Tab-separated table of C-alpha atoms in Angstrom:
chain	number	residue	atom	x	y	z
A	1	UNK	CA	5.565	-19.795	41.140
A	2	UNK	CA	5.648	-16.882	38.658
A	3	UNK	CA	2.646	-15.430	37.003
A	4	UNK	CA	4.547	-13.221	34.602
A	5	UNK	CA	2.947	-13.431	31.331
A	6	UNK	CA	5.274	-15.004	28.015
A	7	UNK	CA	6.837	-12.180	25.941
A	8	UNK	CA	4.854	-11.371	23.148
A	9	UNK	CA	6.055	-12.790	20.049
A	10	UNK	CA	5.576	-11.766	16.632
A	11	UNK	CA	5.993	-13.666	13.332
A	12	UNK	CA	6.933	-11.718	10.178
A	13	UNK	CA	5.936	-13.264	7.160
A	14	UNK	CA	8.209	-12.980	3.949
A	15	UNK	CA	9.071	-13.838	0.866
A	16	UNK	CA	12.466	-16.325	-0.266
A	17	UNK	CA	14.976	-14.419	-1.936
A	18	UNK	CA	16.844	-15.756	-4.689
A	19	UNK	CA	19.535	-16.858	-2.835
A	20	UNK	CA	19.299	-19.859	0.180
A	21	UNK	CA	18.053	-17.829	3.449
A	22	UNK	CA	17.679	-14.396	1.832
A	23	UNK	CA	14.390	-12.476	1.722
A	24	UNK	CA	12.275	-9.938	-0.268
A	25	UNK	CA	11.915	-6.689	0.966
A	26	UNK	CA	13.374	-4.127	3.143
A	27	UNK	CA	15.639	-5.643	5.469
A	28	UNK	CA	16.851	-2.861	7.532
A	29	UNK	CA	13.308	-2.212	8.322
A	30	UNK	CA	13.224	-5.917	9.551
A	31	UNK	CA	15.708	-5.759	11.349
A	32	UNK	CA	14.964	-2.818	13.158
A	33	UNK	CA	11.783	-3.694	13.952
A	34	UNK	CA	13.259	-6.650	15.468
A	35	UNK	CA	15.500	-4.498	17.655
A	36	UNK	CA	12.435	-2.094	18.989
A	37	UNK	CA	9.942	-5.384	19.412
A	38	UNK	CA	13.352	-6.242	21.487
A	39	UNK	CA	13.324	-2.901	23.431
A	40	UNK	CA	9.677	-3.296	24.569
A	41	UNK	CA	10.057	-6.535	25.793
A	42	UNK	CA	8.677	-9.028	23.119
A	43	UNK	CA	10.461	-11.124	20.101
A	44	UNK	CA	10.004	-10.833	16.415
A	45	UNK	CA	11.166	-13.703	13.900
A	46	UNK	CA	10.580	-13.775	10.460
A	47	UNK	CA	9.467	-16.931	8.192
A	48	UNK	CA	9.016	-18.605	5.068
A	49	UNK	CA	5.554	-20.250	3.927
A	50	UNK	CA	7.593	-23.309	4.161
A	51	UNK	CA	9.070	-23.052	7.322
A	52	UNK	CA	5.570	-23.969	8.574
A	53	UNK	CA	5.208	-26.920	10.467
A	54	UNK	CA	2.410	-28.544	12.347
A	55	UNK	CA	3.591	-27.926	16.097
A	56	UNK	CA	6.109	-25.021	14.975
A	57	UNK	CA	7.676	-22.848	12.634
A	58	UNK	CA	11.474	-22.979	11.389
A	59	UNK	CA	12.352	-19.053	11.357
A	60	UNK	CA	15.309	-16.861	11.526
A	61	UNK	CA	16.500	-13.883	14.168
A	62	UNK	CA	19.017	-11.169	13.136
A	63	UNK	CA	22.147	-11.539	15.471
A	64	UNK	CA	24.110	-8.226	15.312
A	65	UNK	CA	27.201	-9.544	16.649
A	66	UNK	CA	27.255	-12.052	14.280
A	67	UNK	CA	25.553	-9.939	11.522
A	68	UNK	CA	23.898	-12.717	10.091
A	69	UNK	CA	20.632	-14.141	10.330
A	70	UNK	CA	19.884	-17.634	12.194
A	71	UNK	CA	17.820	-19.964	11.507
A	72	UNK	CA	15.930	-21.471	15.104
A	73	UNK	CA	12.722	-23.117	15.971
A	74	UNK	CA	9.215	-21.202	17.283
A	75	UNK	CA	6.099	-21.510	18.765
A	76	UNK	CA	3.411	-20.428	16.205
A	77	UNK	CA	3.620	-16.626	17.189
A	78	UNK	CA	0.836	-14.393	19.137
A	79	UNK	CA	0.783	-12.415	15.980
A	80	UNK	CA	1.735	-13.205	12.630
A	81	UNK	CA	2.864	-9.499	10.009
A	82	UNK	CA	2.680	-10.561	6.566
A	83	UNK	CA	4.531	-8.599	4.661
A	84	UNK	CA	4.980	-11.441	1.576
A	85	UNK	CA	5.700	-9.834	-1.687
A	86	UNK	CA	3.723	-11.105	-4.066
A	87	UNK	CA	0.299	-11.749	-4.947
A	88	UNK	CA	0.503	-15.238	-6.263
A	89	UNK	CA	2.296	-16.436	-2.753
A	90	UNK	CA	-1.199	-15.318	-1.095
A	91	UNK	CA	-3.002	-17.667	-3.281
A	92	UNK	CA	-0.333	-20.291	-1.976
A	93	UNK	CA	-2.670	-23.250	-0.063
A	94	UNK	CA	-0.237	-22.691	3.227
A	95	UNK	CA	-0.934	-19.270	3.119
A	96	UNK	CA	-4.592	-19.803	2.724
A	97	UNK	CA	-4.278	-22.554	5.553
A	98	UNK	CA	-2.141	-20.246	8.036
A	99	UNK	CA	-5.144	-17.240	7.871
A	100	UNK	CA	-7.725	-19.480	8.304
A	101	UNK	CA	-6.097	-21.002	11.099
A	102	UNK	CA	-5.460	-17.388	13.033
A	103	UNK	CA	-8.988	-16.681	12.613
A	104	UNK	CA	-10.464	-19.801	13.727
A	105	UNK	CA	-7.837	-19.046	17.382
A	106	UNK	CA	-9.135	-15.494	17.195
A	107	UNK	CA	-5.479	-14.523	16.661
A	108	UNK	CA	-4.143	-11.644	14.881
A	109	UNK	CA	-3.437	-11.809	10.908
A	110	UNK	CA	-2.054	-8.199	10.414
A	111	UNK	CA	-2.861	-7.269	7.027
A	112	UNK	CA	-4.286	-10.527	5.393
A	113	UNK	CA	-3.869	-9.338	1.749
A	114	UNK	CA	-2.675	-7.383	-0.747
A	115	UNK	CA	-5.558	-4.468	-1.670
A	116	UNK	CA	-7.598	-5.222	-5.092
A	117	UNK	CA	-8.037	-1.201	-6.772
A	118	UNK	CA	-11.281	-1.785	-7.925
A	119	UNK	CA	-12.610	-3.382	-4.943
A	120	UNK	CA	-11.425	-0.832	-2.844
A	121	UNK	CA	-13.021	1.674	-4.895
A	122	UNK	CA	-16.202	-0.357	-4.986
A	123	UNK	CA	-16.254	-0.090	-0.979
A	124	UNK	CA	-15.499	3.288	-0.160
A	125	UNK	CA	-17.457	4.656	-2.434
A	126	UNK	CA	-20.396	3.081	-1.157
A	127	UNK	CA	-19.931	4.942	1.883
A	128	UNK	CA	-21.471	8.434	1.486
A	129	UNK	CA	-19.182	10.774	3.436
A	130	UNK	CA	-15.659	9.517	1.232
A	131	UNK	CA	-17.263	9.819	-2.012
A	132	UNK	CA	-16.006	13.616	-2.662
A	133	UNK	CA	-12.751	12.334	-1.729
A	134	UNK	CA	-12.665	9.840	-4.598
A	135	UNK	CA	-11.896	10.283	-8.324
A	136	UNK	CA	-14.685	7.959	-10.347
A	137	UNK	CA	-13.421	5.080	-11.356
A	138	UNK	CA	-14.270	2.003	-13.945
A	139	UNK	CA	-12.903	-1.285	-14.649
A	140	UNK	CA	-11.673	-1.405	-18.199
A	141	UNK	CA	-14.190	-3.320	-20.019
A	142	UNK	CA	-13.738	-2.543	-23.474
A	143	UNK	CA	-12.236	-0.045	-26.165
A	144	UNK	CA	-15.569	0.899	-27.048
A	145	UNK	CA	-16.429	1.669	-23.112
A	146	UNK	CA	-13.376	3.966	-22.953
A	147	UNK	CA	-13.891	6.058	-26.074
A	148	UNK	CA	-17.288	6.591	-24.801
A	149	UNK	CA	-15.843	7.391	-21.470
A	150	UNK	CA	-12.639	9.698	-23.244
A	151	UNK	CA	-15.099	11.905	-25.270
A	152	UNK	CA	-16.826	12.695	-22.259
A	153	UNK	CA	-13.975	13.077	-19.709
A	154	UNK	CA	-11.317	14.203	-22.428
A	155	UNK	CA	-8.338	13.315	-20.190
A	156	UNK	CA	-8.439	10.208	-18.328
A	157	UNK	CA	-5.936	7.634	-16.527
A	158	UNK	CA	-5.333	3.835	-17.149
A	159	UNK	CA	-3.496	1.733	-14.339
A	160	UNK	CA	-3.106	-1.645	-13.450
A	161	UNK	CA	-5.743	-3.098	-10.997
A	162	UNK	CA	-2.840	-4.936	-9.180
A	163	UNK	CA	0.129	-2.459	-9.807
A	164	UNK	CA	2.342	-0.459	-7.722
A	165	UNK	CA	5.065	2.008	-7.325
A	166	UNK	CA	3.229	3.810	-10.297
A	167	UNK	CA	4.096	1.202	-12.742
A	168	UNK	CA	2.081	1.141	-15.907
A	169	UNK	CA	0.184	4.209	-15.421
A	170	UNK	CA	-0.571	6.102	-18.760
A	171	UNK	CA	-2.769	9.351	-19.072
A	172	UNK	CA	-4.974	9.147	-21.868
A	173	UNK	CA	-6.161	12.628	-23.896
A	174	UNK	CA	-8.798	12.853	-26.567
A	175	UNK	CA	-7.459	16.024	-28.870
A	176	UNK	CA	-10.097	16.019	-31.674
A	177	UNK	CA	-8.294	14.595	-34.910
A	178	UNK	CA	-5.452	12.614	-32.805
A	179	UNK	CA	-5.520	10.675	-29.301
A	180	UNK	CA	-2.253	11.647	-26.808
A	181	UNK	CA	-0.784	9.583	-24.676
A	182	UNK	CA	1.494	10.650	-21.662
A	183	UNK	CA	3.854	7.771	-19.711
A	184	UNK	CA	5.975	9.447	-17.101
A	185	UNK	CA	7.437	12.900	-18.763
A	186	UNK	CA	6.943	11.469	-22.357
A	187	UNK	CA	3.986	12.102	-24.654
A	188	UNK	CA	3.122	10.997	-27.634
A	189	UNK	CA	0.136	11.607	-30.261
A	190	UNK	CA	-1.574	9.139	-32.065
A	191	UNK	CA	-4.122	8.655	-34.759
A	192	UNK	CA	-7.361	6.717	-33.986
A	193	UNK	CA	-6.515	3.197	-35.392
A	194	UNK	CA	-2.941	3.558	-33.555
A	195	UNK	CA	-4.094	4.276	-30.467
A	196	UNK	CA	-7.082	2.102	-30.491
A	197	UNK	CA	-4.120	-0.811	-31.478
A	198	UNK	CA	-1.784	0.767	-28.274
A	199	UNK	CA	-4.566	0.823	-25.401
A	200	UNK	CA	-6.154	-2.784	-26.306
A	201	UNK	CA	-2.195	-4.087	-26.294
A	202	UNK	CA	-2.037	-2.760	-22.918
A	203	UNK	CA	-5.223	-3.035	-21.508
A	204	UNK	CA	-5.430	-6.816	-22.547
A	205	UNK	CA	-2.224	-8.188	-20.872
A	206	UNK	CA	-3.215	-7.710	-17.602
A	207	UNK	CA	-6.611	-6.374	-15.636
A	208	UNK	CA	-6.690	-2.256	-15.872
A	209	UNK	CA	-8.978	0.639	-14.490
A	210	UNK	CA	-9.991	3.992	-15.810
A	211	UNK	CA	-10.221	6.672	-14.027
A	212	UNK	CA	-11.194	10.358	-13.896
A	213	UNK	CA	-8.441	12.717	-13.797
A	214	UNK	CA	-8.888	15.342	-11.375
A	215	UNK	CA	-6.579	18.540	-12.077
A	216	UNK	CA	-4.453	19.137	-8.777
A	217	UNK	CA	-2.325	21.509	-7.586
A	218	UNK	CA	1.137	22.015	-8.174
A	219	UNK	CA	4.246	23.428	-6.695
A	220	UNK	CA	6.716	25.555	-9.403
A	221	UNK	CA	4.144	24.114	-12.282
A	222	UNK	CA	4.889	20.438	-11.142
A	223	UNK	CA	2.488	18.092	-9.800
A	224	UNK	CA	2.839	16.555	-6.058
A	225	UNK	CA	0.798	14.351	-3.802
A	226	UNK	CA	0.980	13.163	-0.396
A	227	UNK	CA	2.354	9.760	1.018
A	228	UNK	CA	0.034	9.156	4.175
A	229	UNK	CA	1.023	6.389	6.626
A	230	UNK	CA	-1.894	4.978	9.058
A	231	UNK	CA	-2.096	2.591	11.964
A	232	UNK	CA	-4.462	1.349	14.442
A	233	UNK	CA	-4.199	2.713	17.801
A	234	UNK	CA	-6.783	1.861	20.662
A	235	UNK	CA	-9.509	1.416	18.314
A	236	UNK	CA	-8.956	3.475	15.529
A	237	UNK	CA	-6.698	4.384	12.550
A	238	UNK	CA	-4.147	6.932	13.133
A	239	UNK	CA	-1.823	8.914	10.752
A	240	UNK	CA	1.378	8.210	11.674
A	241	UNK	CA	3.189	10.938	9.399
A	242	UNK	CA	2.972	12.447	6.016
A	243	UNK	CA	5.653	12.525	3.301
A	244	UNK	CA	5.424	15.006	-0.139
A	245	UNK	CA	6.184	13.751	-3.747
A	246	UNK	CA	6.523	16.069	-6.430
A	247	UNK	CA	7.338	14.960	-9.641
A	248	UNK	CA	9.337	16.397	-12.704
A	249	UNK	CA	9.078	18.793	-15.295
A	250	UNK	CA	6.046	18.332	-17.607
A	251	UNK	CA	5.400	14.605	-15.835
A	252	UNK	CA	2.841	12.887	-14.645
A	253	UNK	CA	4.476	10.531	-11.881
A	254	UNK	CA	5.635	11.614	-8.561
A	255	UNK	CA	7.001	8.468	-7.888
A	256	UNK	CA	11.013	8.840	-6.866
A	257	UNK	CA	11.762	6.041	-9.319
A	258	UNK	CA	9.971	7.652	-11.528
A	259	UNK	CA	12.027	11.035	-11.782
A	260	UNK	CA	9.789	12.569	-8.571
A	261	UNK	CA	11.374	13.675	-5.614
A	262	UNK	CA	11.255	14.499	-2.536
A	263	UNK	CA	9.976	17.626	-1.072
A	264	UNK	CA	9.416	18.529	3.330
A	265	UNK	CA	5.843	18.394	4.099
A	266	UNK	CA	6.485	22.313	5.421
A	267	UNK	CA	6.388	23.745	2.199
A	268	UNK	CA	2.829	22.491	1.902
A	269	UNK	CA	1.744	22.459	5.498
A	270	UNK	CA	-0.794	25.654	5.303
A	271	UNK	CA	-3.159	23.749	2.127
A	272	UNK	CA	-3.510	20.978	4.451
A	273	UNK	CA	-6.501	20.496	6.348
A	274	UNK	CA	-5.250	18.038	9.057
A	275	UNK	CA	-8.924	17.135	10.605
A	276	UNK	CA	-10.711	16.034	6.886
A	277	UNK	CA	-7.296	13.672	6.613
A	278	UNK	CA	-7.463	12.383	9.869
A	279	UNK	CA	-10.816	11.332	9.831
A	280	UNK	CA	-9.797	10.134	5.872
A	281	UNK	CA	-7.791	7.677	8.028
A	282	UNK	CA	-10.185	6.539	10.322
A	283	UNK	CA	-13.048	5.743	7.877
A	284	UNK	CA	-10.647	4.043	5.836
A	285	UNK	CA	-9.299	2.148	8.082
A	286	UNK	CA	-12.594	1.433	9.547
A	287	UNK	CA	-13.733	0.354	6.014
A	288	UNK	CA	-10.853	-1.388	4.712
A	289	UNK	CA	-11.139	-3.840	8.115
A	290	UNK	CA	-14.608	-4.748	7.427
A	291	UNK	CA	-13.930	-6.130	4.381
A	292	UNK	CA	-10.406	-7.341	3.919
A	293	UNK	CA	-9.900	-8.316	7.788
A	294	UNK	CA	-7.997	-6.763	10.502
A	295	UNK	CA	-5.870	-4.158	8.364
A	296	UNK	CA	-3.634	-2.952	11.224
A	297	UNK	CA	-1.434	-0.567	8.352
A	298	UNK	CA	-1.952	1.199	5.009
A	299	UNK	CA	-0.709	4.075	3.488
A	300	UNK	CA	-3.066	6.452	1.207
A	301	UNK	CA	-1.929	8.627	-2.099
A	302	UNK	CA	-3.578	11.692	-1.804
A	303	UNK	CA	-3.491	14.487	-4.478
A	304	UNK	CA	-5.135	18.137	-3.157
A	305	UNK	CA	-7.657	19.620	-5.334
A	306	UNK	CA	-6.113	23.728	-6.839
A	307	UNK	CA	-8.752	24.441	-3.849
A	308	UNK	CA	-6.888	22.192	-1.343
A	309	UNK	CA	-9.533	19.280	-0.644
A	310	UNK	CA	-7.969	15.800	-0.926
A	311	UNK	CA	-8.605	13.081	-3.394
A	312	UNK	CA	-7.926	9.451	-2.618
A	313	UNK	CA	-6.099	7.753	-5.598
A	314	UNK	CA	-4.891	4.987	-3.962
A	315	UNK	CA	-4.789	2.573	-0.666
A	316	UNK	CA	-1.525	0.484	-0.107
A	317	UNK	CA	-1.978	-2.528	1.905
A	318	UNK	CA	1.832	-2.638	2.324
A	319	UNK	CA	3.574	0.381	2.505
A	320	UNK	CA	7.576	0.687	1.518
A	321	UNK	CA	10.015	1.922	3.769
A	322	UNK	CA	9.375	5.949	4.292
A	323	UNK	CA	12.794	7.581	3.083
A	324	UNK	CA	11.400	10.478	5.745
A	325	UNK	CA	13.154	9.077	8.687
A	326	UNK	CA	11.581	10.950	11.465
A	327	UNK	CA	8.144	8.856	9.639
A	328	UNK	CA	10.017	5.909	9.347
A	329	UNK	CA	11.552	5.793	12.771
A	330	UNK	CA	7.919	6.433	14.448
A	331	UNK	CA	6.556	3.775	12.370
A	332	UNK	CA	8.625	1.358	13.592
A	333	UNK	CA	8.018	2.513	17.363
A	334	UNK	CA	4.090	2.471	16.252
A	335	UNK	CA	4.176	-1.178	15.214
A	336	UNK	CA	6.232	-2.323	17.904
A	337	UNK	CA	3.731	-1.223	20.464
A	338	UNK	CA	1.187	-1.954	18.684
A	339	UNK	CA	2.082	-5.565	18.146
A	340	UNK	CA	2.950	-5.545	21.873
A	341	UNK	CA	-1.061	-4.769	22.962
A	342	UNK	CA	-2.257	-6.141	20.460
A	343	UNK	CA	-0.662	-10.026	21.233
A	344	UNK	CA	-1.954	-9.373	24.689
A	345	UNK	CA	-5.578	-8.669	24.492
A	346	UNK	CA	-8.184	-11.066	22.371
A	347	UNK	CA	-8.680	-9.602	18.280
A	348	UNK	CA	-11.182	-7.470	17.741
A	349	UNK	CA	-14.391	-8.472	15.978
A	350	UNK	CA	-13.910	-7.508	12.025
């Protein structure tokens, strides 16, 4: 009789596509993350929110010789990586029922949710050793509250509490007689009533922050941050590898989409301080856990100060495919390891 344990299996949760059996997000990246959870001796399927069932779950495999995905039966996996794509879907009842039901087995739910900007502010900046690392930060209450705030500050930012990929990100400048308002490389100067008209058009569709800007340093006059991807491994949060952004001319988005681009983390190495971003990492990660649940990957924005210290603009609770591929290959052999131990040992106490 053979004691050999089951394979570990993982479940990756998506998103429908528009199209019958299609899916949001990166594909290659599921399917090669298929291949290495392959490689180290475990399966990975992914599924719908309604391919759940009460005794199983109707998912799909990749089949390379076939080069086409099919759909099959599973067991409810050891581990289930949601990488849905939209907010609204995590509000969904069977997504609500599927966590609860992982944490009541004391299963993993790798990355529960998507990250809320203002809450994540909230809770690392309660925690006294990250606050130098973070830019101060306000939910937008009111046009009053940011005048108040712009005549103080004189150049502030406004983004979405629930955006991403830099969309909707203005900077805001008070100049006296006339208000100025930069959106990616454009700016634009406005009198009082105008701008006060702009801000509350934008500000009032959707739920924005403020925040401090803090003046960074540049490369060749042009702004540039750092793309920071983290995992857990054996108990803490790891970096896994570290991409460069810088944008264009005169802009104020290093987003690639954006008009950024990409520049090799070499050209920047020596105003890095390696040990203050690793731990950055590990409290984070440590933090972000506690609060959200087990929050096995994340990726931080980090801008360096003209004297090199790092500033934390942003947490992503679902990072997009690193266009590095020495980062992105070692994430994928990261995860699949990690999925491996972790469907093999009980979850950790959040």
């Amino acid at each position: 009789m053979s004691n050999a344990k089951p394979a570990p299996l993982v479940g990756l949760l998506v998103s429908k596509g528009s199209k019958e059996e299609t899916f949001l997000g990166d594909i290659a990246f599921f399917k090669d993350l298929q291949k290495e959870m392959t490689s180290n001796g475990g399966s990975l399927f992914l599924f719908l929110l309604e391919g759940i069932q009460q005794d199983l779950i109707t998912g799909y495999m990749f089949y390379e010789g076939q080069n086409k995905w099919r759909r099959q039966h599973f067991p409810y996996p050891d581990l289930i990586y949601n990488r849905i794509s939209s907010r609204a879907e995590e509000s969904n009842p069977s997504f609500l029922k599927l966590k609860e039901l992982y944490k009541k087995k004391n299963r993993y739910f790798f990355n529960p949710c998507f990250f809320n900007k203002i809450e994540c502010y909230t809770l690392l900046s309660s925690i006294r050793t990250l606050q130098p690392f973070l830019p101060k930060t306000w939910p937008y209450t009111s046009m009053e509250d940011l005048l108040k705030k712009l005549s103080i500050y004189q150049t502030m930012f406004i983004k979405p509490v629930q955006g991403y990929k830099g969309k909707g990100i203005y900077k805001l400048a008070a100049n006296g007689t006339y208000f100025t308002v930069y959106h990616g490389s454009k700016k634009t100067n406005y009198l009082h009533y105008e701008f006060v008209s702009l801000i509350k058009k934008i500000c009032e569709k959707k739920q924005y922050l403020i925040q401090e800007e803090i003046h960074t340093d540049t490369i060749d006059r042009c702004k540039y941050d750092l793309r920071i991807h983290c995992l857990y491994n054996r108990g803490k949060h790891t970096i896994t590898g570290i991409g460069v952004r810088k944008a264009a001319q005169d802009s104020i988005m290093t987003h690639v989409p954006h008009g950024g681009h990409i520049i090799s983390v070499d050209e920047i190495k020596h105003r890095l301080n390696e040990d203050t971003l690793k731990s950055l990492a590990e409290q984070i990660g440590q933090s972000l856990s506690s609060f959200y649940g087990f929050v096995g990957e994340f990726s931080m924005d980090i801008g360096l100060t003209r004297d090199y210290q790092p500033i934390l603009f942003e947490v992503n609770s679902k990072p997009m495919k690193f266009d590095e591929q020495d980062i992105q290959i070692e994430r994928i052999k990261r995860l699949s390891k990690l999925f491996v131990a972790l469907a093999a040992e009980p979850k950790i106490d959040e």
